Structures are given as C-alpha cells and as structure tokens.
Amino acid sequence: MRQDNVQRKVHGASWFFLSLICVYLCVVMILWKTNIGSHITMVQNLILSQSMIFVPTIIYILISKCDLRETLRLKKTHWLAIIIVPAFVVALEPLMTLINAISLLWVESATTELATGLVSNHKLWVSTLLMAVTPGIVEELAYRGVIMGSYRYGSRLAAIIIGGIMFGAMHMNFNQMAYAMVLGMMLGFLAEATGSIFTTMYAHFCFNEISVIISYIASHVSVLKQMVEKQASEGIAADQLKQTILIYIPFAFMGLCAAAAMIVLLAYLNGRHMDMLAMFRRNRNAEVKRPRIISVPLVLALCVCIGFMIITEFVL
C-alpha cells in the first residue's frame, strides 16, 4: 500500500474516534436539554448507545471505501477457536473482577444497576441480544475493526495498546474504563493471533453474556435477589473490597498467564505465531517510515473523554 494511503488510514481512524466521541456528547446534550433522557427505558438507552457507534462506523466505512476484508479482518479462523475463546474469556474473569474491585475503591459501579434492571424486567434472550450480541458485533466492528485495522499499518503493538485505551475511554465512566482498557488490549492480541474479527466478536459476546447470566440468576433466585438488593442499598464496604482484591490477585495472575498461553496456541493453530513474534521486534532497517499513531484528534478525543468522566463522576 502506498505511503500516503497508509497515512490517510491511520489518521482517518483517529478522526473517526473523535467523531464517535462528538456524536456521544451531542446526543447526551440533546437528551439532557430536552429532558428526554429521564423518560427513555433501559432498552431504548441500550439501543441508542449502540446506534451512536454503529451508524458512524457504517458511514466511515462507506466514505473511506476501505477494503472490508482487510481492514475489518473478516476472515475465517481455526475451528478450535469455538472452544478456546470461551476458555480465554473465563481465564480473564478473575483479572476483570480484580480491576473492577480496585476501581470501586474510588468510583461507583456503572453496570450493575443496568444489568440487574434489564434482566429483572425482560426475558433472558432480550438481555442477551441487547447486552451481549449487539455490543459484541457493533463495538468490535468499530474498535478491533476500523480503528485497530487502520492503526496496525503504523504499529501492530501500538494499535493493540492504544486501541485498548480508546475502547476503555469510550465507555465514559472510570469504573468500566478500568477493566475495558485491559479487555480491549487482550481482544487486540486475540485478533492478531487469529487474524479474524469474528473471534473478538465471539469473545466480547462471551464476556458480556457471563454478566447477563449472573445478573439473571441473581435476580430470579430469591435469596440471591435479597443479597443483591441489600448490597445495592448499602453499598460495598472498603474493607470488603480490599479483601476481594487480595483474594483475587493470585487468581488474576494465573488467569492472565492461561489467557496468554491460549493466545499463543491460537497463533500456532492459525499459522500466525511468527507474525506475533515479529510484532515485538523493532525493524530498524525498514525502508518505509511507518506513520505515527499519536495525533491531535486522538489526544483531543481522549482528553474530552477523561474530562467528561471527571465532571460527571466527581463534580456533578
């Protein structure tokens, strides 16, 4: 690919991310000013939030005329991924729980009330469709598809790390941002190991579906429902969180090692292990200078996200 086209793809992804943030802020402002936000249901809220990602993504794909198969990585992968990917997600659960517990020492949970409220009032398939299937497709198309698929022309490793940070910031609250950043990076490594976005969609679905099923069981078993309601009303004590953190540290470490091993296994199964190794080597003899991923629109978008989170969680 020509150097100017590569530069355009990388910078285009940064402008795309900034546009996602601008769309989010505009919609939030409209809902706040018109007072519509206080009247929309949880289902409408989830559909709207995913539409704010999906519509700009489709528009960007059409305008940029990118190679869908190459940029979005719409490729087949080894059939064993059907078994390995869920195991990969389960292995990461202790780490996600640990990061979530650490974040709760300073901020409130942003998803518990939403998940519990949705599964309490709707059938399991509705909750699965809205909280697992749709985000798994829409968010992966935007972040492991358009953004990472474009950034990898600059640096694959940087694309994974920066893409993970962007994925976390996109959630617009510090609680979700904390573990979503790490999850985004791990999904990035998964995409590189398999060469396919379908595995990251599958993993994203599995991760969200675990939360849906846990919330569904908790809201339909009377004893667990009482415990959840009590915890919601009283909150989680700092001492209890600290105990949880200490307990989960070794499990998180072992789970992360297991997840890394599964990424290596998937890379070998898909014949991409040498590509994965090359990702960690710096090619000093490259004839073509790769474009830098860090840019003004990227930094501006991240600053806006952080500023929004500070204002909404610590000021208002």
PDB file of C-alpha atoms in Angstrom:
ATOM      1  CA  MET A   1       0.000   0.000   0.000  1.00  0.00           C
ATOM      2  CA  ARG A   2       1.239   3.488  -0.883  1.00  0.00           C
ATOM      3  CA  GLN A   3       2.665   5.578   1.964  1.00  0.00           C
ATOM      4  CA  ASP A   4       0.118   8.379   1.556  1.00  0.00           C
ATOM      5  CA  ASN A   5      -2.743   5.860   1.683  1.00  0.00           C
ATOM      6  CA  VAL A   6      -1.319   4.330   4.854  1.00  0.00           C
ATOM      7  CA  GLN A   7      -1.003   7.772   6.444  1.00  0.00           C
ATOM      8  CA  ARG A   8      -4.591   8.541   5.476  1.00  0.00           C
ATOM      9  CA  LYS A   9      -5.887   5.297   7.015  1.00  0.00           C
ATOM     10  CA  VAL A  10      -4.096   5.858  10.329  1.00  0.00           C
ATOM     11  CA  HIS A  11      -5.142   9.495  10.677  1.00  0.00           C
ATOM     12  CA  GLY A  12      -8.635   8.651   9.454  1.00  0.00           C
ATOM     13  CA  ALA A  13      -9.083   6.202  12.339  1.00  0.00           C
ATOM     14  CA  SER A  14      -8.202   8.951  14.842  1.00  0.00           C
ATOM     15  CA  TRP A  15     -10.729  11.332  13.300  1.00  0.00           C
ATOM     16  CA  PHE A  16     -13.263   8.507  13.333  1.00  0.00           C
ATOM     17  CA  PHE A  17     -12.748   8.031  17.084  1.00  0.00           C
ATOM     18  CA  LEU A  18     -13.111  11.768  17.676  1.00  0.00           C
ATOM     19  CA  SER A  19     -16.348  11.713  15.677  1.00  0.00           C
ATOM     20  CA  LEU A  20     -17.684   8.887  17.882  1.00  0.00           C
ATOM     21  CA  ILE A  21     -17.000  10.965  20.988  1.00  0.00           C
ATOM     22  CA  CYS A  22     -18.582  14.076  19.433  1.00  0.00           C
ATOM     23  CA  VAL A  23     -21.707  12.113  18.482  1.00  0.00           C
ATOM     24  CA  TYR A  24     -21.942  10.770  22.031  1.00  0.00           C
ATOM     25  CA  LEU A  25     -21.611  14.230  23.593  1.00  0.00           C
ATOM     26  CA  CYS A  26     -24.152  15.758  21.195  1.00  0.00           C
ATOM     27  CA  VAL A  27     -26.729  13.048  21.916  1.00  0.00           C
ATOM     28  CA  VAL A  28     -26.164  13.318  25.681  1.00  0.00           C
ATOM     29  CA  MET A  29     -26.544  17.094  25.499  1.00  0.00           C
ATOM     30  CA  ILE A  30     -29.780  16.828  23.492  1.00  0.00           C
ATOM     31  CA  LEU A  31     -31.233  14.263  25.901  1.00  0.00           C
ATOM     32  CA  TRP A  32     -30.284  16.467  28.858  1.00  0.00           C
ATOM     33  CA  LYS A  33     -31.560  19.748  27.391  1.00  0.00           C
ATOM     34  CA  THR A  34     -34.867  18.275  26.202  1.00  0.00           C
ATOM     35  CA  ASN A  35     -35.299  16.151  29.350  1.00  0.00           C
ATOM     36  CA  ILE A  36     -35.920  13.127  27.121  1.00  0.00           C
ATOM     37  CA  GLY A  37     -33.152  11.216  28.886  1.00  0.00           C
ATOM     38  CA  SER A  38     -35.219  10.870  32.055  1.00  0.00           C
ATOM     39  CA  HIS A  39     -38.060   9.200  30.137  1.00  0.00           C
ATOM     40  CA  ILE A  40     -36.287   6.631  27.956  1.00  0.00           C
ATOM     41  CA  THR A  41     -36.325   2.991  29.034  1.00  0.00           C
ATOM     42  CA  MET A  42     -33.283   0.775  29.583  1.00  0.00           C
ATOM     43  CA  VAL A  43     -33.950  -0.983  26.290  1.00  0.00           C
ATOM     44  CA  GLN A  44     -34.145   2.326  24.426  1.00  0.00           C
ATOM     45  CA  ASN A  45     -30.978   3.511  26.183  1.00  0.00           C
ATOM     46  CA  LEU A  46     -29.032   0.423  25.103  1.00  0.00           C
ATOM     47  CA  ILE A  47     -30.284   0.634  21.511  1.00  0.00           C
ATOM     48  CA  LEU A  48     -29.406   4.332  21.362  1.00  0.00           C
ATOM     49  CA  SER A  49     -25.912   3.811  22.810  1.00  0.00           C
ATOM     50  CA  GLN A  50     -25.088   1.114  20.255  1.00  0.00           C
ATOM     51  CA  SER A  51     -26.597   3.153  17.415  1.00  0.00           C
ATOM     52  CA  MET A  52     -24.230   6.010  18.300  1.00  0.00           C
ATOM     53  CA  ILE A  53     -21.360   3.646  17.465  1.00  0.00           C
ATOM     54  CA  PHE A  54     -22.876   1.623  14.627  1.00  0.00           C
ATOM     55  CA  VAL A  55     -24.172   4.475  12.447  1.00  0.00           C
ATOM     56  CA  PRO A  56     -20.875   6.470  12.411  1.00  0.00           C
ATOM     57  CA  THR A  57     -18.983   3.214  11.771  1.00  0.00           C
ATOM     58  CA  ILE A  58     -21.062   2.396   8.697  1.00  0.00           C
ATOM     59  CA  ILE A  59     -20.799   5.988   7.446  1.00  0.00           C
ATOM     60  CA  TYR A  60     -16.998   5.938   7.887  1.00  0.00           C
ATOM     61  CA  ILE A  61     -16.677   2.613   6.058  1.00  0.00           C
ATOM     62  CA  LEU A  62     -18.732   3.949   3.141  1.00  0.00           C
ATOM     63  CA  ILE A  63     -16.861   7.265   2.946  1.00  0.00           C
ATOM     64  CA  SER A  64     -13.357   5.803   3.321  1.00  0.00           C
ATOM     65  CA  LYS A  65     -14.096   2.966   0.861  1.00  0.00           C
ATOM     66  CA  CYS A  66     -11.779   0.728   2.858  1.00  0.00           C
ATOM     67  CA  ASP A  67     -11.107  -2.892   1.974  1.00  0.00           C
ATOM     68  CA  LEU A  68     -13.674  -4.579   4.232  1.00  0.00           C
ATOM     69  CA  ARG A  69     -11.960  -7.969   4.293  1.00  0.00           C
ATOM     70  CA  GLU A  70      -8.547  -6.496   5.100  1.00  0.00           C
ATOM     71  CA  THR A  71      -9.436  -3.610   7.426  1.00  0.00           C
ATOM     72  CA  LEU A  72     -12.252  -5.340   9.298  1.00  0.00           C
ATOM     73  CA  ARG A  73     -10.418  -8.701   9.199  1.00  0.00           C
ATOM     74  CA  LEU A  74     -13.482 -10.617   8.039  1.00  0.00           C
ATOM     75  CA  LYS A  75     -11.623 -13.914   7.793  1.00  0.00           C
ATOM     76  CA  LYS A  76     -12.134 -17.493   8.897  1.00  0.00           C
ATOM     77  CA  THR A  77     -10.153 -18.910  11.788  1.00  0.00           C
ATOM     78  CA  HIS A  78      -9.295 -22.372  13.114  1.00  0.00           C
ATOM     79  CA  TRP A  79     -12.372 -24.301  14.280  1.00  0.00           C
ATOM     80  CA  LEU A  80     -10.854 -24.928  17.731  1.00  0.00           C
ATOM     81  CA  ALA A  81     -11.399 -21.220  18.453  1.00  0.00           C
ATOM     82  CA  ILE A  82     -15.015 -22.189  19.222  1.00  0.00           C
ATOM     83  CA  ILE A  83     -13.705 -23.968  22.330  1.00  0.00           C
ATOM     84  CA  ILE A  84     -10.607 -21.919  23.138  1.00  0.00           C
ATOM     85  CA  VAL A  85     -12.199 -18.444  23.030  1.00  0.00           C
ATOM     86  CA  PRO A  86     -14.759 -19.097  25.833  1.00  0.00           C
ATOM     87  CA  ALA A  87     -11.953 -20.607  27.931  1.00  0.00           C
ATOM     88  CA  PHE A  88      -9.875 -17.493  27.183  1.00  0.00           C
ATOM     89  CA  VAL A  89     -12.718 -15.275  28.454  1.00  0.00           C
ATOM     90  CA  VAL A  90     -13.221 -17.351  31.616  1.00  0.00           C
ATOM     91  CA  ALA A  91      -9.470 -17.176  32.304  1.00  0.00           C
ATOM     92  CA  LEU A  92      -9.645 -13.367  32.144  1.00  0.00           C
ATOM     93  CA  GLU A  93     -12.634 -13.092  34.506  1.00  0.00           C
ATOM     94  CA  PRO A  94     -10.552 -13.006  37.748  1.00  0.00           C
ATOM     95  CA  LEU A  95      -8.413 -10.187  36.312  1.00  0.00           C
ATOM     96  CA  MET A  96     -11.510  -8.219  35.267  1.00  0.00           C
ATOM     97  CA  THR A  97     -13.022  -8.755  38.723  1.00  0.00           C
ATOM     98  CA  LEU A  98      -9.785  -7.598  40.377  1.00  0.00           C
ATOM     99  CA  ILE A  99      -9.584  -4.421  38.278  1.00  0.00           C
ATOM    100  CA  ASN A 100     -13.277  -3.744  38.859  1.00  0.00           C
ATOM    101  CA  ALA A 101     -12.842  -4.117  42.638  1.00  0.00           C
ATOM    102  CA  ILE A 102      -9.851  -1.759  42.648  1.00  0.00           C
ATOM    103  CA  SER A 103     -11.811   0.875  40.700  1.00  0.00           C
ATOM    104  CA  LEU A 104     -14.743   0.600  43.128  1.00  0.00           C
ATOM    105  CA  LEU A 105     -12.490   1.936  45.896  1.00  0.00           C
ATOM    106  CA  TRP A 106     -12.830   5.365  44.236  1.00  0.00           C
ATOM    107  CA  VAL A 107     -15.865   5.264  41.927  1.00  0.00           C
ATOM    108  CA  GLU A 108     -19.289   3.620  41.817  1.00  0.00           C
ATOM    109  CA  SER A 109     -20.236   0.648  39.650  1.00  0.00           C
ATOM    110  CA  ALA A 110     -21.657   1.772  36.324  1.00  0.00           C
ATOM    111  CA  THR A 111     -23.100  -1.521  35.057  1.00  0.00           C
ATOM    112  CA  THR A 112     -24.582  -3.472  37.979  1.00  0.00           C
ATOM    113  CA  GLU A 113     -27.810  -1.482  38.173  1.00  0.00           C
ATOM    114  CA  LEU A 114     -28.297  -1.526  34.398  1.00  0.00           C
ATOM    115  CA  ALA A 115     -27.695  -5.266  34.032  1.00  0.00           C
ATOM    116  CA  THR A 116     -29.843  -6.179  37.043  1.00  0.00           C
ATOM    117  CA  GLY A 117     -32.649  -3.850  35.992  1.00  0.00           C
ATOM    118  CA  LEU A 118     -32.723  -5.207  32.446  1.00  0.00           C
ATOM    119  CA  VAL A 119     -32.723  -8.922  33.270  1.00  0.00           C
ATOM    120  CA  SER A 120     -35.277  -8.402  36.052  1.00  0.00           C
ATOM    121  CA  ASN A 121     -37.856  -6.949  33.664  1.00  0.00           C
ATOM    122  CA  HIS A 122     -37.133  -8.753  30.390  1.00  0.00           C
ATOM    123  CA  LYS A 123     -36.625 -12.268  29.095  1.00  0.00           C
ATOM    124  CA  LEU A 124     -33.103 -13.674  29.020  1.00  0.00           C
ATOM    125  CA  TRP A 125     -32.943 -13.619  25.203  1.00  0.00           C
ATOM    126  CA  VAL A 126     -33.766  -9.884  25.163  1.00  0.00           C
ATOM    127  CA  SER A 127     -30.986  -9.142  27.658  1.00  0.00           C
ATOM    128  CA  THR A 128     -28.598 -11.359  25.689  1.00  0.00           C
ATOM    129  CA  LEU A 129     -29.431  -9.612  22.421  1.00  0.00           C
ATOM    130  CA  LEU A 130     -29.034  -6.095  23.858  1.00  0.00           C
ATOM    131  CA  MET A 131     -26.090  -6.589  26.218  1.00  0.00           C
ATOM    132  CA  ALA A 132     -24.052  -9.364  24.589  1.00  0.00           C
ATOM    133  CA  VAL A 133     -24.839  -9.896  20.896  1.00  0.00           C
ATOM    134  CA  THR A 134     -25.220  -6.270  19.789  1.00  0.00           C
ATOM    135  CA  PRO A 135     -22.151  -4.834  21.620  1.00  0.00           C
ATOM    136  CA  GLY A 136     -20.114  -7.834  20.514  1.00  0.00           C
ATOM    137  CA  ILE A 137     -20.785  -7.004  16.875  1.00  0.00           C
ATOM    138  CA  VAL A 138     -21.045  -3.201  16.911  1.00  0.00           C
ATOM    139  CA  GLU A 139     -18.149  -2.353  19.248  1.00  0.00           C
ATOM    140  CA  GLU A 140     -15.821  -4.876  17.650  1.00  0.00           C
ATOM    141  CA  LEU A 141     -16.544  -3.521  14.171  1.00  0.00           C
ATOM    142  CA  ALA A 142     -15.568  -0.053  15.390  1.00  0.00           C
ATOM    143  CA  TYR A 143     -12.579  -0.822  17.633  1.00  0.00           C
ATOM    144  CA  ARG A 144     -10.941  -4.092  16.546  1.00  0.00           C
ATOM    145  CA  GLY A 145     -12.227  -3.473  13.027  1.00  0.00           C
ATOM    146  CA  VAL A 146     -11.958   0.114  11.788  1.00  0.00           C
ATOM    147  CA  ILE A 147      -9.605   1.544  14.438  1.00  0.00           C
ATOM    148  CA  MET A 148      -7.213  -1.344  15.066  1.00  0.00           C
ATOM    149  CA  GLY A 149      -7.410  -2.427  11.429  1.00  0.00           C
ATOM    150  CA  SER A 150      -6.177   1.043  10.425  1.00  0.00           C
ATOM    151  CA  TYR A 151      -3.686   1.647  13.243  1.00  0.00           C
ATOM    152  CA  ARG A 152      -1.879  -1.636  12.624  1.00  0.00           C
ATOM    153  CA  TYR A 153      -0.367  -0.077   9.484  1.00  0.00           C
ATOM    154  CA  GLY A 154       1.539   2.197  11.869  1.00  0.00           C
ATOM    155  CA  SER A 155       2.426  -0.366  14.535  1.00  0.00           C
ATOM    156  CA  ARG A 156       0.538  -3.520  15.435  1.00  0.00           C
ATOM    157  CA  LEU A 157       1.633  -3.474  19.076  1.00  0.00           C
ATOM    158  CA  ALA A 158       0.805   0.223  19.451  1.00  0.00           C
ATOM    159  CA  ALA A 159      -2.526  -0.423  17.714  1.00  0.00           C
ATOM    160  CA  ILE A 160      -3.389  -3.012  20.366  1.00  0.00           C
ATOM    161  CA  ILE A 161      -2.365  -0.829  23.325  1.00  0.00           C
ATOM    162  CA  ILE A 162      -3.783   2.481  22.092  1.00  0.00           C
ATOM    163  CA  GLY A 163      -6.881   0.743  20.741  1.00  0.00           C
ATOM    164  CA  GLY A 164      -7.453  -0.750  24.200  1.00  0.00           C
ATOM    165  CA  ILE A 165      -7.151   2.675  25.830  1.00  0.00           C
ATOM    166  CA  MET A 166      -9.629   4.115  23.326  1.00  0.00           C
ATOM    167  CA  PHE A 167     -12.024   1.213  23.927  1.00  0.00           C
ATOM    168  CA  GLY A 168     -11.905   1.853  27.663  1.00  0.00           C
ATOM    169  CA  ALA A 169     -12.317   5.622  27.324  1.00  0.00           C
ATOM    170  CA  MET A 170     -15.324   5.119  25.050  1.00  0.00           C
ATOM    171  CA  HIS A 171     -17.368   3.759  27.975  1.00  0.00           C
ATOM    172  CA  MET A 172     -17.304   7.257  29.523  1.00  0.00           C
ATOM    173  CA  ASN A 173     -17.035   6.159  33.172  1.00  0.00           C
ATOM    174  CA  PHE A 174     -13.945   5.301  35.206  1.00  0.00           C
ATOM    175  CA  ASN A 175     -15.337   2.003  36.509  1.00  0.00           C
ATOM    176  CA  GLN A 176     -15.876   0.446  33.083  1.00  0.00           C
ATOM    177  CA  MET A 177     -12.850   2.204  31.606  1.00  0.00           C
ATOM    178  CA  ALA A 178     -10.542   0.468  34.090  1.00  0.00           C
ATOM    179  CA  TYR A 179     -11.275  -3.096  33.029  1.00  0.00           C
ATOM    180  CA  ALA A 180     -12.412  -2.325  29.463  1.00  0.00           C
ATOM    181  CA  MET A 181      -8.923  -0.997  28.639  1.00  0.00           C
ATOM    182  CA  VAL A 182      -7.318  -4.294  29.631  1.00  0.00           C
ATOM    183  CA  LEU A 183     -10.064  -6.315  27.948  1.00  0.00           C
ATOM    184  CA  GLY A 184      -9.641  -4.240  24.784  1.00  0.00           C
ATOM    185  CA  MET A 185      -5.913  -4.948  24.719  1.00  0.00           C
ATOM    186  CA  MET A 186      -6.440  -8.677  25.238  1.00  0.00           C
ATOM    187  CA  LEU A 187      -9.021  -8.708  22.443  1.00  0.00           C
ATOM    188  CA  GLY A 188      -6.451  -6.929  20.289  1.00  0.00           C
ATOM    189  CA  PHE A 189      -3.911  -9.697  20.906  1.00  0.00           C
ATOM    190  CA  LEU A 190      -6.647 -12.233  20.148  1.00  0.00           C
ATOM    191  CA  ALA A 191      -7.344 -10.509  16.823  1.00  0.00           C
ATOM    192  CA  GLU A 192      -3.651 -10.645  15.904  1.00  0.00           C
ATOM    193  CA  ALA A 193      -3.351 -14.289  16.952  1.00  0.00           C
ATOM    194  CA  THR A 194      -6.288 -15.406  14.817  1.00  0.00           C
ATOM    195  CA  GLY A 195      -6.253 -12.757  12.083  1.00  0.00           C
ATOM    196  CA  SER A 196     -10.027 -12.548  12.402  1.00  0.00           C
ATOM    197  CA  ILE A 197     -12.510 -10.138  13.960  1.00  0.00           C
ATOM    198  CA  PHE A 198     -15.004 -12.990  14.366  1.00  0.00           C
ATOM    199  CA  THR A 199     -13.032 -14.376  17.322  1.00  0.00           C
ATOM    200  CA  THR A 200     -13.066 -10.997  19.100  1.00  0.00           C
ATOM    201  CA  MET A 201     -16.811 -10.661  18.482  1.00  0.00           C
ATOM    202  CA  TYR A 202     -17.248 -14.134  19.961  1.00  0.00           C
ATOM    203  CA  ALA A 203     -15.040 -13.292  22.968  1.00  0.00           C
ATOM    204  CA  HIS A 204     -16.816  -9.959  23.527  1.00  0.00           C
ATOM    205  CA  PHE A 205     -20.156 -11.778  23.421  1.00  0.00           C
ATOM    206  CA  CYS A 206     -18.968 -14.402  25.921  1.00  0.00           C
ATOM    207  CA  PHE A 207     -17.622 -11.771  28.315  1.00  0.00           C
ATOM    208  CA  ASN A 208     -20.875  -9.785  28.338  1.00  0.00           C
ATOM    209  CA  GLU A 209     -23.050 -12.893  28.402  1.00  0.00           C
ATOM    210  CA  ILE A 210     -21.392 -14.086  31.611  1.00  0.00           C
ATOM    211  CA  SER A 211     -22.528 -10.848  33.291  1.00  0.00           C
ATOM    212  CA  VAL A 212     -26.024 -11.237  31.824  1.00  0.00           C
ATOM    213  CA  ILE A 213     -26.395 -14.807  33.084  1.00  0.00           C
ATOM    214  CA  ILE A 214     -25.041 -13.965  36.552  1.00  0.00           C
ATOM    215  CA  SER A 215     -27.420 -10.986  36.807  1.00  0.00           C
ATOM    216  CA  TYR A 216     -30.307 -13.118  35.532  1.00  0.00           C
ATOM    217  CA  ILE A 217     -29.706 -15.844  38.114  1.00  0.00           C
ATOM    218  CA  ALA A 218     -29.225 -13.278  40.899  1.00  0.00           C
ATOM    219  CA  SER A 219     -32.499 -11.533  40.035  1.00  0.00           C
ATOM    220  CA  HIS A 220     -34.561 -14.737  39.804  1.00  0.00           C
ATOM    221  CA  VAL A 221     -33.294 -16.642  42.850  1.00  0.00           C
ATOM    222  CA  SER A 222     -34.977 -15.118  45.911  1.00  0.00           C
ATOM    223  CA  VAL A 223     -32.025 -15.474  48.299  1.00  0.00           C
ATOM    224  CA  LEU A 224     -29.564 -14.009  45.812  1.00  0.00           C
ATOM    225  CA  LYS A 225     -32.029 -11.268  44.876  1.00  0.00           C
ATOM    226  CA  GLN A 226     -32.238 -10.160  48.512  1.00  0.00           C
ATOM    227  CA  MET A 227     -28.447 -10.114  48.754  1.00  0.00           C
ATOM    228  CA  VAL A 228     -28.151  -8.006  45.590  1.00  0.00           C
ATOM    229  CA  GLU A 229     -30.808  -5.553  46.793  1.00  0.00           C
ATOM    230  CA  LYS A 230     -29.113  -5.247  50.182  1.00  0.00           C
ATOM    231  CA  GLN A 231     -25.741  -4.668  48.555  1.00  0.00           C
ATOM    232  CA  ALA A 232     -27.241  -2.065  46.210  1.00  0.00           C
ATOM    233  CA  SER A 233     -28.827  -0.144  49.083  1.00  0.00           C
ATOM    234  CA  GLU A 234     -25.887  -0.321  51.489  1.00  0.00           C
ATOM    235  CA  GLY A 235     -23.013  -0.324  49.002  1.00  0.00           C
ATOM    236  CA  ILE A 236     -19.826  -2.359  49.303  1.00  0.00           C
ATOM    237  CA  ALA A 237     -17.591  -1.584  52.268  1.00  0.00           C
ATOM    238  CA  ALA A 238     -13.988  -0.609  51.541  1.00  0.00           C
ATOM    239  CA  ASP A 239     -12.714  -3.416  53.804  1.00  0.00           C
ATOM    240  CA  GLN A 240     -14.747  -5.957  51.851  1.00  0.00           C
ATOM    241  CA  LEU A 241     -13.343  -4.633  48.573  1.00  0.00           C
ATOM    242  CA  LYS A 242      -9.785  -4.837  49.911  1.00  0.00           C
ATOM    243  CA  GLN A 243     -10.344  -8.459  50.952  1.00  0.00           C
ATOM    244  CA  THR A 244     -11.718  -9.239  47.500  1.00  0.00           C
ATOM    245  CA  ILE A 245      -8.670  -7.615  45.903  1.00  0.00           C
ATOM    246  CA  LEU A 246      -6.232  -9.656  47.998  1.00  0.00           C
ATOM    247  CA  ILE A 247      -8.093 -12.895  47.264  1.00  0.00           C
ATOM    248  CA  TYR A 248      -8.261 -12.291  43.521  1.00  0.00           C
ATOM    249  CA  ILE A 249      -4.636 -11.224  42.936  1.00  0.00           C
ATOM    250  CA  PRO A 250      -3.213 -14.789  42.574  1.00  0.00           C
ATOM    251  CA  PHE A 251      -6.223 -15.973  40.543  1.00  0.00           C
ATOM    252  CA  ALA A 252      -5.923 -12.940  38.257  1.00  0.00           C
ATOM    253  CA  PHE A 253      -2.238 -13.658  37.661  1.00  0.00           C
ATOM    254  CA  MET A 254      -2.844 -17.334  36.904  1.00  0.00           C
ATOM    255  CA  GLY A 255      -5.799 -16.478  34.670  1.00  0.00           C
ATOM    256  CA  LEU A 256      -3.750 -13.927  32.734  1.00  0.00           C
ATOM    257  CA  CYS A 257      -0.983 -16.487  32.186  1.00  0.00           C
ATOM    258  CA  ALA A 258      -3.556 -19.029  30.981  1.00  0.00           C
ATOM    259  CA  ALA A 259      -5.126 -16.457  28.638  1.00  0.00           C
ATOM    260  CA  ALA A 260      -1.693 -15.579  27.227  1.00  0.00           C
ATOM    261  CA  ALA A 261      -0.991 -19.281  26.652  1.00  0.00           C
ATOM    262  CA  MET A 262      -4.275 -19.616  24.763  1.00  0.00           C
ATOM    263  CA  ILE A 263      -3.370 -16.648  22.552  1.00  0.00           C
ATOM    264  CA  VAL A 264      -0.071 -18.361  21.718  1.00  0.00           C
ATOM    265  CA  LEU A 265      -1.937 -21.608  20.986  1.00  0.00           C
ATOM    266  CA  LEU A 266      -4.384 -19.820  18.676  1.00  0.00           C
ATOM    267  CA  ALA A 267      -1.482 -18.108  16.906  1.00  0.00           C
ATOM    268  CA  TYR A 268       0.128 -21.512  16.222  1.00  0.00           C
ATOM    269  CA  LEU A 269      -3.174 -23.042  15.084  1.00  0.00           C
ATOM    270  CA  ASN A 270      -3.698 -20.190  12.640  1.00  0.00           C
ATOM    271  CA  GLY A 271      -0.090 -20.149  11.448  1.00  0.00           C
ATOM    272  CA  ARG A 272       0.454 -16.651  12.812  1.00  0.00           C
ATOM    273  CA  HIS A 273       2.999 -17.331  15.565  1.00  0.00           C
ATOM    274  CA  MET A 274       5.872 -15.806  13.581  1.00  0.00           C
ATOM    275  CA  ASP A 275       3.770 -12.707  12.869  1.00  0.00           C
ATOM    276  CA  MET A 276       3.054 -12.409  16.590  1.00  0.00           C
ATOM    277  CA  LEU A 277       6.769 -12.629  17.419  1.00  0.00           C
ATOM    278  CA  ALA A 278       7.616 -10.045  14.755  1.00  0.00           C
ATOM    279  CA  MET A 279       5.173  -7.665  16.405  1.00  0.00           C
ATOM    280  CA  PHE A 280       7.514  -7.359  19.410  1.00  0.00           C
ATOM    281  CA  ARG A 281      10.629  -6.751  17.319  1.00  0.00           C
ATOM    282  CA  ARG A 282      11.594  -3.300  16.152  1.00  0.00           C
ATOM    283  CA  ASN A 283      12.589  -3.217  12.497  1.00  0.00           C
ATOM    284  CA  ARG A 284      15.335  -0.612  12.347  1.00  0.00           C
ATOM    285  CA  ASN A 285      16.091  -1.387   8.702  1.00  0.00           C
ATOM    286  CA  ALA A 286      12.596  -0.675   7.382  1.00  0.00           C
ATOM    287  CA  GLU A 287      12.772   1.261   4.139  1.00  0.00           C
ATOM    288  CA  VAL A 288       9.354   2.874   4.547  1.00  0.00           C
ATOM    289  CA  LYS A 289       8.759   5.018   7.595  1.00  0.00           C
ATOM    290  CA  ARG A 290       5.568   3.984   9.343  1.00  0.00           C
ATOM    291  CA  PRO A 291       3.080   6.739  10.258  1.00  0.00           C
ATOM    292  CA  ARG A 292       2.735   7.753  13.900  1.00  0.00           C
ATOM    293  CA  ILE A 293      -0.496   6.755  15.583  1.00  0.00           C
ATOM    294  CA  ILE A 294      -0.463   9.523  18.204  1.00  0.00           C
ATOM    295  CA  SER A 295      -2.135  12.573  16.668  1.00  0.00           C
ATOM    296  CA  VAL A 296      -4.018  15.743  17.610  1.00  0.00           C
ATOM    297  CA  PRO A 297      -7.538  14.288  17.091  1.00  0.00           C
ATOM    298  CA  LEU A 298      -6.642  11.188  19.134  1.00  0.00           C
ATOM    299  CA  VAL A 299      -5.236  13.174  22.076  1.00  0.00           C
ATOM    300  CA  LEU A 300      -8.147  15.621  21.906  1.00  0.00           C
ATOM    301  CA  ALA A 301     -10.709  12.798  21.944  1.00  0.00           C
ATOM    302  CA  LEU A 302      -9.063  11.094  24.940  1.00  0.00           C
ATOM    303  CA  CYS A 303      -8.848  14.404  26.837  1.00  0.00           C
ATOM    304  CA  VAL A 304     -12.549  15.026  26.178  1.00  0.00           C
ATOM    305  CA  CYS A 305     -13.409  11.536  27.469  1.00  0.00           C
ATOM    306  CA  ILE A 306     -11.383  11.977  30.662  1.00  0.00           C
ATOM    307  CA  GLY A 307     -12.754  15.483  31.207  1.00  0.00           C
ATOM    308  CA  PHE A 308     -16.314  14.225  30.765  1.00  0.00           C
ATOM    309  CA  MET A 309     -15.751  11.418  33.279  1.00  0.00           C
ATOM    310  CA  ILE A 310     -14.223  13.777  35.850  1.00  0.00           C
ATOM    311  CA  ILE A 311     -17.132  16.209  35.542  1.00  0.00           C
ATOM    312  CA  THR A 312     -19.895  13.585  35.667  1.00  0.00           C
ATOM    313  CA  GLU A 313     -18.396  11.474  38.456  1.00  0.00           C
ATOM    314  CA  PHE A 314     -16.647  13.978  40.735  1.00  0.00           C
ATOM    315  CA  VAL A 315     -18.172  17.399  40.018  1.00  0.00           C
ATOM    316  CA  LEU A 316     -21.879  16.986  39.243  1.00  0.00           C
TER     317      LEU A 316
END
